């Protein structure tokens, strides 16, 4: 039987509420070994993100980009429930659980340049809560509206604490015009509980266009006024690590230049998912994992 746990971050109620973060940002002890320098860890704690100009090499980018192209063009993958398509164009938008579908992306998850940084930030062994490739072809690929990932992972997947980190690795160049990632620096220090109940099977709609768990315009304006907005650009192979509660989003891509990335979410094995805090049932495992096996 699952032990009852206090809900530190109420959400999906009658009103929108903001509460201070109750958890650390960096969970490892000061001076703990790892690939991230003390100065970069301090910046991550302060801003909620860490940008890296090169996490993987150009030769590796070619390998991962070819694998992305193979997956999104495979009819069997497209027909799988783990593939999400654009509502208008019907082109593939995301493919989930790529670390299990693809040996190549599975190896990337186990790469010490990747998982080593996750362990250092979270101060423990980690497992993959979610992985996916995101495809933003030119001429009209839609964006992802402003949100905190933790709000959804807490409400719908049952993650009790903010002990989760994401990494977005660019497989195409991120310009300031092709729908790049935007984050509000420092927003990870406040949890914004959204208003409105979670519909049954909400994930089927939210993966195409966010609805439940969406902050109000007034709250987003207040956050932006307080924290500002950082837009991330960089060459293919660059990466952005960001805290699970950072307010972030991305715009549509109406340029001719595609923006594609691989996105990996690491969660502490000490923060395993429980029953959802604000949803009728958990989301499917390919979106919010229930296999807590540590990455080795």
XYZ file of C-alpha atoms in Angstrom:
296
model
C 0.000 0.000 0.000
C 1.296 3.467 -0.916
C 2.080 5.641 2.092
C 0.066 8.857 2.270
C 2.074 11.967 1.509
C 1.388 15.651 2.079
C 0.607 17.555 -1.106
C 3.099 20.419 -1.010
C 1.921 21.861 -4.326
C -1.879 21.996 -4.662
C -3.105 22.582 -8.214
C -6.100 22.116 -10.535
C -8.459 23.561 -7.930
C -11.078 26.291 -8.108
C -8.538 29.123 -8.202
C -4.993 29.768 -9.357
C -2.521 29.926 -6.459
C 1.194 30.696 -6.179
C 3.276 29.177 -3.365
C 7.030 29.300 -2.647
C 9.095 26.292 -3.657
C 9.430 23.806 -0.786
C 12.307 21.761 -2.239
C 15.993 22.334 -3.035
C 17.023 23.119 -6.597
C 20.426 21.406 -6.405
C 20.131 18.282 -4.258
C 23.761 17.173 -4.113
C 25.963 18.231 -1.209
C 28.286 21.206 -1.768
C 31.510 20.016 -3.370
C 30.042 16.707 -4.505
C 31.929 15.365 -7.534
C 30.456 15.676 -11.009
C 30.946 17.219 -14.445
C 29.242 20.530 -13.588
C 31.494 23.202 -12.077
C 30.586 24.854 -8.782
C 29.978 28.160 -10.575
C 27.636 26.570 -13.120
C 25.753 24.749 -10.366
C 25.318 28.050 -8.553
C 23.969 29.603 -11.757
C 21.580 26.688 -12.197
C 20.336 27.080 -8.637
C 19.781 30.812 -9.151
C 18.267 30.828 -12.649
C 16.802 27.344 -12.985
C 18.758 26.449 -16.109
C 22.216 25.758 -17.486
C 23.019 26.419 -21.146
C 25.882 24.524 -22.801
C 27.274 25.544 -26.212
C 28.321 21.951 -26.991
C 27.209 18.835 -25.152
C 27.651 16.490 -28.127
C 29.982 16.778 -31.107
C 29.004 17.594 -34.708
C 29.698 13.978 -35.718
C 27.361 12.754 -32.976
C 24.720 15.263 -34.048
C 24.738 13.650 -37.494
C 24.095 10.223 -35.958
C 21.236 11.408 -33.739
C 19.703 13.543 -36.490
C 19.692 10.566 -38.876
C 18.010 8.462 -36.186
C 15.401 11.165 -35.595
C 14.668 11.281 -39.316
C 14.386 7.489 -39.438
C 11.912 7.391 -36.567
C 9.590 10.144 -37.793
C 9.488 8.628 -41.288
C 8.844 5.055 -40.162
C 5.149 4.173 -40.790
C 5.161 1.731 -37.869
C 6.451 4.398 -35.491
C 3.941 6.936 -36.828
C 1.085 4.481 -36.164
C 2.308 3.834 -32.597
C 0.500 5.609 -29.757
C 3.844 7.065 -28.703
C 3.832 9.313 -31.791
C 2.018 12.648 -31.582
C 1.013 14.392 -34.822
C 0.309 18.037 -35.621
C -3.479 18.664 -35.626
C -3.397 20.598 -38.919
C -0.578 19.177 -41.019
C -0.758 15.634 -39.579
C 3.043 15.547 -39.557
C 4.810 13.922 -36.606
C 5.350 16.404 -33.777
C 6.877 14.177 -31.078
C 7.831 10.562 -30.513
C 7.898 9.457 -26.880
C 9.946 6.817 -25.070
C 12.715 7.048 -27.653
C 15.268 5.623 -25.223
C 13.325 2.342 -25.437
C 12.358 2.507 -29.114
C 15.889 3.356 -30.286
C 19.198 1.801 -29.226
C 20.945 4.973 -30.387
C 18.916 7.267 -28.126
C 19.088 4.662 -25.351
C 22.870 4.969 -25.446
C 22.611 8.759 -25.262
C 20.607 8.490 -22.031
C 23.387 6.361 -20.513
C 26.168 8.698 -21.697
C 27.969 10.072 -18.633
C 27.966 13.558 -20.152
C 24.193 13.355 -19.866
C 23.240 11.137 -16.930
C 26.253 12.258 -14.879
C 24.987 15.831 -14.843
C 21.503 14.664 -13.861
C 22.878 12.672 -10.927
C 24.920 15.663 -9.789
C 21.948 18.045 -9.854
C 19.536 15.607 -8.201
C 21.984 14.120 -5.687
C 21.030 10.490 -6.298
C 20.655 7.773 -8.864
C 18.124 8.691 -11.524
C 15.680 7.039 -13.881
C 14.085 8.322 -17.081
C 10.666 9.766 -16.324
C 10.149 10.733 -19.957
C 12.075 10.896 -23.225
C 11.052 12.147 -26.627
C 12.189 13.676 -29.856
C 10.515 16.940 -30.842
C 10.230 17.919 -34.482
C 9.514 21.495 -35.516
C 9.684 21.619 -39.303
C 9.607 25.011 -40.975
C 6.569 26.806 -42.322
C 4.067 26.421 -39.544
C 5.007 23.938 -36.816
C 3.140 24.977 -33.687
C 4.766 25.900 -30.388
C 4.374 24.760 -26.807
C 2.499 27.249 -24.621
C 3.911 28.561 -21.325
C 3.862 25.967 -18.558
C 5.754 24.380 -15.686
C 6.472 20.718 -16.386
C 6.317 19.914 -12.693
C 2.735 21.181 -12.492
C 1.724 18.464 -14.947
C 4.055 15.787 -13.595
C 2.767 16.442 -10.064
C -0.908 16.684 -10.992
C -1.098 13.901 -13.571
C 1.903 11.620 -12.935
C 2.195 11.840 -9.150
C 5.723 13.177 -8.674
C 5.702 14.428 -5.065
C 8.783 16.681 -5.069
C 10.690 19.006 -7.408
C 13.577 16.592 -7.838
C 13.523 16.284 -11.610
C 15.671 17.830 -14.340
C 15.262 18.020 -18.120
C 17.813 18.364 -20.873
C 16.983 19.564 -24.366
C 19.734 18.741 -26.863
C 19.553 20.606 -30.169
C 19.827 18.479 -33.303
C 19.359 21.482 -35.589
C 20.509 25.046 -35.125
C 18.371 27.099 -32.750
C 17.977 30.585 -34.187
C 16.184 33.448 -32.491
C 13.444 33.088 -35.123
C 12.571 29.380 -35.455
C 10.542 28.715 -32.334
C 13.297 28.283 -29.756
C 12.974 27.490 -26.063
C 12.118 30.407 -23.767
C 12.503 30.283 -19.982
C 11.697 32.831 -17.263
C 14.885 32.893 -15.112
C 14.130 32.398 -11.430
C 10.537 31.304 -12.011
C 11.424 27.846 -10.671
C 11.392 29.272 -7.126
C 7.583 29.716 -7.200
C 4.996 27.004 -7.863
C 1.955 28.190 -9.763
C -1.041 25.986 -9.084
C -3.437 26.239 -12.019
C -7.214 26.462 -11.906
C -9.607 23.885 -13.344
C -10.060 20.133 -12.990
C -8.104 17.656 -15.086
C -10.288 16.004 -17.738
C -10.103 12.242 -18.189
C -7.403 11.263 -20.721
C -6.241 14.875 -20.753
C -2.879 13.794 -22.175
C -4.441 13.029 -25.569
C -5.263 16.707 -26.017
C -2.473 18.325 -23.998
C 0.314 16.732 -26.036
C -0.994 18.609 -29.068
C -2.173 21.772 -27.345
C -1.977 22.537 -23.632
C -5.271 23.355 -21.887
C -5.541 22.032 -18.321
C -2.495 23.180 -16.374
C -2.159 26.404 -18.366
C -1.377 29.548 -16.335
C -3.568 32.606 -16.723
C -2.463 35.601 -18.783
C -2.364 37.667 -15.592
C -0.061 35.201 -13.814
C 2.232 34.891 -16.825
C 2.458 38.663 -17.113
C 3.397 38.952 -13.442
C 6.022 36.211 -13.815
C 7.492 37.827 -16.945
C 7.568 41.261 -15.300
C 9.369 39.787 -12.292
C 11.767 37.397 -14.007
C 12.112 38.413 -17.632
C 12.357 35.950 -20.510
C 15.491 34.238 -21.844
C 15.510 32.850 -25.400
C 17.977 30.042 -26.082
C 19.905 29.917 -29.339
C 22.814 27.741 -30.346
C 24.362 25.357 -32.796
C 23.271 21.765 -33.196
C 24.830 19.849 -30.308
C 24.167 22.595 -27.769
C 22.028 21.775 -24.768
C 19.874 23.413 -22.131
C 19.390 21.798 -18.724
C 16.435 23.188 -16.822
C 14.612 22.648 -13.566
C 11.255 20.889 -13.607
C 9.430 23.946 -12.250
C 10.895 26.544 -14.617
C 8.196 28.419 -16.522
C 8.966 27.847 -20.187
C 7.478 27.593 -23.657
C 8.263 28.047 -27.328
C 6.690 29.838 -30.244
C 5.538 28.622 -33.649
C 8.143 28.041 -36.334
C 7.124 29.940 -39.465
C 10.668 30.121 -40.848
C 12.031 27.714 -43.477
C 14.476 26.301 -40.900
C 13.543 23.241 -38.882
C 14.122 23.064 -35.142
C 14.430 19.550 -33.780
C 15.722 18.269 -30.462
C 15.924 15.256 -28.186
C 14.395 15.835 -24.769
C 15.210 13.678 -21.723
C 13.669 13.979 -18.260
C 15.573 12.470 -15.343
C 13.869 11.954 -11.988
C 15.468 10.939 -8.705
C 14.859 7.326 -7.702
C 13.952 8.809 -4.309
C 11.102 10.796 -5.926
C 9.282 7.955 -7.656
C 5.824 8.637 -9.046
C 2.804 7.910 -6.872
C -0.888 8.254 -7.573
C -1.711 11.530 -9.357
C -2.297 14.491 -7.061
C -4.936 16.089 -9.306
C -6.049 13.699 -12.037
C -8.450 10.730 -12.196
C -5.787 8.238 -13.357
C -2.065 8.316 -14.146
C -0.962 9.066 -17.683
C 0.378 6.138 -19.734
C 3.836 4.849 -18.856
C 5.351 6.072 -22.117
C 4.629 9.656 -20.994
C 5.169 9.331 -17.244
C 7.263 6.249 -16.434
C 6.351 3.745 -13.738
C 9.601 1.837 -14.214
C 12.001 3.349 -11.687
C 15.076 1.324 -12.667
C 18.190 3.505 -12.288
C 20.070 4.442 -15.440
C 23.320 2.471 -15.623
